[in-house]
Short mmCIF file of C-alpha atoms in Angstrom, two decimals:
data_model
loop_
_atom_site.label_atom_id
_atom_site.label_comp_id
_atom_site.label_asym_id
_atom_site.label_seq_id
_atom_site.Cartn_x
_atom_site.Cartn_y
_atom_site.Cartn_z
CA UNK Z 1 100.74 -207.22 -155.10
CA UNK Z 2 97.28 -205.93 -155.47
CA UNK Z 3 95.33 -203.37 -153.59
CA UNK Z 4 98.63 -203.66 -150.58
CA UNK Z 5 98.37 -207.65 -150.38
CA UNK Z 6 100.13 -210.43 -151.95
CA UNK Z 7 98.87 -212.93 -154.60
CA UNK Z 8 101.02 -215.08 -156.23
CA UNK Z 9 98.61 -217.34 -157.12
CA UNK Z 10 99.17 -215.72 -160.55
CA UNK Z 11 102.78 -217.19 -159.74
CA UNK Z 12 102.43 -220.61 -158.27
CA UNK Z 13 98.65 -221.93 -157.52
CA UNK Z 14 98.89 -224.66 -155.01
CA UNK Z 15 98.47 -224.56 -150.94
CA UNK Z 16 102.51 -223.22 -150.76
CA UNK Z 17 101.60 -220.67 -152.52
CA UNK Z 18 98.43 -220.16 -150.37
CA UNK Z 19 100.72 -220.23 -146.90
CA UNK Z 20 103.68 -217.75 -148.43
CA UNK Z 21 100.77 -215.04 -149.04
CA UNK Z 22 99.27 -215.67 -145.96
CA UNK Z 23 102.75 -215.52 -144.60
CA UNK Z 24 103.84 -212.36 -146.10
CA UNK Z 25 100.81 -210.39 -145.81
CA UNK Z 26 100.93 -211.27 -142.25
CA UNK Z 27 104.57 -209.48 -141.73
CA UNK Z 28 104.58 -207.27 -144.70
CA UNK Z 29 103.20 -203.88 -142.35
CA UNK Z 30 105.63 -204.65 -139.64
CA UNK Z 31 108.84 -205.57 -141.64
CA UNK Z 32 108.05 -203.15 -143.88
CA UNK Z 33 108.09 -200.01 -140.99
CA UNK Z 34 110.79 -202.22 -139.36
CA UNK Z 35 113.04 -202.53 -142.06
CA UNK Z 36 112.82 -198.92 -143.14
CA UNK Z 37 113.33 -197.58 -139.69
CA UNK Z 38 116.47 -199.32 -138.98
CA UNK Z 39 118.11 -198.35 -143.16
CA UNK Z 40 118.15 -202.02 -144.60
CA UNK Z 41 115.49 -203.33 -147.65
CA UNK Z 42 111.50 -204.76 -146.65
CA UNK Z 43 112.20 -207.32 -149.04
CA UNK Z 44 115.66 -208.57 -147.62
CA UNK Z 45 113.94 -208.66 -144.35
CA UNK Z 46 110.67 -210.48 -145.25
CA UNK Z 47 112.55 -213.09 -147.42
CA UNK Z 48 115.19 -213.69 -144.40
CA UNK Z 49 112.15 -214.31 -142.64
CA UNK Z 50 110.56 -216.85 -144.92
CA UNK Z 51 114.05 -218.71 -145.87
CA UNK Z 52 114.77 -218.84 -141.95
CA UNK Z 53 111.68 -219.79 -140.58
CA UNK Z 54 109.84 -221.93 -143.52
CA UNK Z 55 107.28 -219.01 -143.75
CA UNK Z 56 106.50 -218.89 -140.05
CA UNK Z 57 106.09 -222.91 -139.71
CA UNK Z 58 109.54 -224.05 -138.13
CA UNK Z 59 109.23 -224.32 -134.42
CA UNK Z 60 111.44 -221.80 -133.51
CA UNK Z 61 109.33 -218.95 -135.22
CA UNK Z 62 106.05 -220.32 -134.29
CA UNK Z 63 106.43 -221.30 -130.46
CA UNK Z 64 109.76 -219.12 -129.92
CA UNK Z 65 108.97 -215.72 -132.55
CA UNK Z 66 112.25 -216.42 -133.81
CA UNK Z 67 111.87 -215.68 -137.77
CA UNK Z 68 115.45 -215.05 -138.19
CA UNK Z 69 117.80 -217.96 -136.76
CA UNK Z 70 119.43 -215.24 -134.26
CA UNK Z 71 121.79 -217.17 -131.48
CA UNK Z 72 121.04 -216.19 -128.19
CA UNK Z 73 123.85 -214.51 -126.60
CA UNK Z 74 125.47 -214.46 -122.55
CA UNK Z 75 122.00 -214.44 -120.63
CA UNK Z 76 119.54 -213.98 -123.42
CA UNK Z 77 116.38 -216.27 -122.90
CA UNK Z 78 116.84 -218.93 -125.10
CA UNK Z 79 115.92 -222.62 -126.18
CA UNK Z 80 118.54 -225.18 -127.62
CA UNK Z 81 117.30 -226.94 -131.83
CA UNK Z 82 118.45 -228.41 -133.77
CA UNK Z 83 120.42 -226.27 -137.08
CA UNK Z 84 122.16 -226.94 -140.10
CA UNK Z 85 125.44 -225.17 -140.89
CA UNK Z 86 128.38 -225.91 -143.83
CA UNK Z 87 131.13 -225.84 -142.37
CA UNK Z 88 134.21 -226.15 -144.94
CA UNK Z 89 131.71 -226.79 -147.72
CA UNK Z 90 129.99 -229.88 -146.10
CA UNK Z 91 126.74 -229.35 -144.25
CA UNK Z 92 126.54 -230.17 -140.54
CA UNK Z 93 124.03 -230.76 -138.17
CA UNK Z 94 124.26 -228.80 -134.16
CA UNK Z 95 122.35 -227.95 -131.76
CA UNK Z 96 122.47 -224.23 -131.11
CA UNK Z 97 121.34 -221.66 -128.67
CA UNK Z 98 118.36 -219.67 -130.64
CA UNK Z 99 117.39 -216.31 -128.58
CA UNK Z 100 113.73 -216.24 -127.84
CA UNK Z 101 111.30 -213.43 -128.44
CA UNK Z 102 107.86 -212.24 -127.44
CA UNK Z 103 106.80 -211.47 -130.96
CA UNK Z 104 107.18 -212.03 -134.46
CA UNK Z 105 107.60 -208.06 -134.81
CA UNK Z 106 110.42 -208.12 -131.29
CA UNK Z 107 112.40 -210.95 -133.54
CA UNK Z 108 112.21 -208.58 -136.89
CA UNK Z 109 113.24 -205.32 -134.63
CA UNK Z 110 116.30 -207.72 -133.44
CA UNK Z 111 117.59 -208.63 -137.12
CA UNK Z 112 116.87 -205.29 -138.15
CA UNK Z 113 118.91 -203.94 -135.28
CA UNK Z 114 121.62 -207.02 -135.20
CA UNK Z 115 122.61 -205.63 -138.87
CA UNK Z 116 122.47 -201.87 -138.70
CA UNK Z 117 124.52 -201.77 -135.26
CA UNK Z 118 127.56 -204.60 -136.92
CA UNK Z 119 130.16 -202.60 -139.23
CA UNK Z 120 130.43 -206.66 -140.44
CA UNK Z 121 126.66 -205.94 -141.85
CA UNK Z 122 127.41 -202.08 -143.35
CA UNK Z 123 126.61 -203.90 -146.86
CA UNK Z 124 123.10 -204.35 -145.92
CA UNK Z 125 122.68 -200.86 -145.18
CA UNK Z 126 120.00 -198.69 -147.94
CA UNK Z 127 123.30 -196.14 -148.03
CA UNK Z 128 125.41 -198.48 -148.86
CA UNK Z 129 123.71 -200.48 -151.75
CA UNK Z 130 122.05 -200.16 -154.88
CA UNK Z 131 119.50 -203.24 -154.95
CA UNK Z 132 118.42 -206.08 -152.91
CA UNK Z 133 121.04 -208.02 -154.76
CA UNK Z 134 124.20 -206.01 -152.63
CA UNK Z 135 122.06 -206.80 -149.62
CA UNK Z 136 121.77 -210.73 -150.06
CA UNK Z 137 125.43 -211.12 -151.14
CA UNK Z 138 126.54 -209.00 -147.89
CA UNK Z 139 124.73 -211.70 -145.94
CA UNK Z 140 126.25 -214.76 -147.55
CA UNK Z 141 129.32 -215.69 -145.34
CA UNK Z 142 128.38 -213.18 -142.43
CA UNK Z 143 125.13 -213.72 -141.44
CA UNK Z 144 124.65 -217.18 -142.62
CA UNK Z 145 127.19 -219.98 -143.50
CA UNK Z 146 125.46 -221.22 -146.23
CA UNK Z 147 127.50 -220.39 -149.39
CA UNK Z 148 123.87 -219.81 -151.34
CA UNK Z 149 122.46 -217.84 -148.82
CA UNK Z 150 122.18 -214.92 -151.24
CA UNK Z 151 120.75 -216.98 -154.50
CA UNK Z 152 118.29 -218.21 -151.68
CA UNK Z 153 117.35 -215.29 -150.60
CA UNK Z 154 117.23 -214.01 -154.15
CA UNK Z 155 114.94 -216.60 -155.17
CA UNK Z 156 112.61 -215.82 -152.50
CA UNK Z 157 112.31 -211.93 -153.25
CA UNK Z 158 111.60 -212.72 -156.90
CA UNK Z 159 109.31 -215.58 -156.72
CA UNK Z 160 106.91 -213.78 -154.06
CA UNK Z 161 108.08 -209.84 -155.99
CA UNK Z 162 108.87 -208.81 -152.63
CA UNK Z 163 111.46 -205.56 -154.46
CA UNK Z 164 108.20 -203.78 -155.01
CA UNK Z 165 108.05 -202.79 -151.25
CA UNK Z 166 111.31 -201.68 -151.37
CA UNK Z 167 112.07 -197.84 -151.07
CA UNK Z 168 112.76 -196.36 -154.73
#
């Protein structure tokens, strides 16, 4: 991170690496105030973001704001796509109900808010943890089904040094 943006080009110089710093220094301010204001980590957030929505690209963040994957519930606007879950170890494809939002930032308020008001998600909570690491594995198995939702995630924050935004 220099002078508050991203550049990872020192990382990985090629036109992924162009849209992930586009990506993140689009988000950064607002998951960063987000994430702080509802007790969970900027970096979890932006790199559930990124995983979830191919860095703002999949259809359902870029004509629906939904960055997260979050199933509409009972009388929540929503659209029906296409998902993969593993189900018993095997991956499976469904169509789900995806809650739509008004905003990229109305999407990160309702993942922020989705894990600090669950007792299921108290081990993503800043009181409750001691890295980003305790926050990814908390997700794994609750949050997503994917059994390497937390090495994904992982991989994301480290590639793109998304800890540094992190409260110390």
């Amino acid at each position: 991170m220099t002078d508050g943006k991203f550049d990872i080009r020192a990382t990985l110089w090629n036109k992924e690496a162009d849209d992930a710093e586009t990506f993140f220094n689009t988000i950064a301010p607002d998951a960063q105030r987000v994430a702080i204001s509802y007790g969970v980590r900027p970096s979890v957030l932006m790199a559930q973001a990124a995983l979830e929505s191919d860095f703002g690209r999949s259809s359902l963040a870029s004509v629906y704001h939904n960055y997260f994957g979050i199933k509409a519930v009972d009388g929540q606007d929503s659209v029906d796509l296409p998902t993969n879950e593993e189900v018993d170890g095997k991956t499976v494809r469904v169509t789900a109900a995806f809650a739509r939002y008004d905003s990229a930032v109305d999407s990160m308020i309702a993942n922020a808010s989705l894990l600090r008001n669950h007792d299921m998600y108290s081990g993503t909570w800043l009181e409750n943890t001691s890295s980003y690491y305790d926050e990814t594995k908390a997700l794994t198995g609750t949050y997503a089904t994917s059994s390497s939702y937390a090495r994904s995630l992982n991989a994301v924050i480290t590639t793109y040094r998304l800890a540094a935004l992190d409260i110390k």
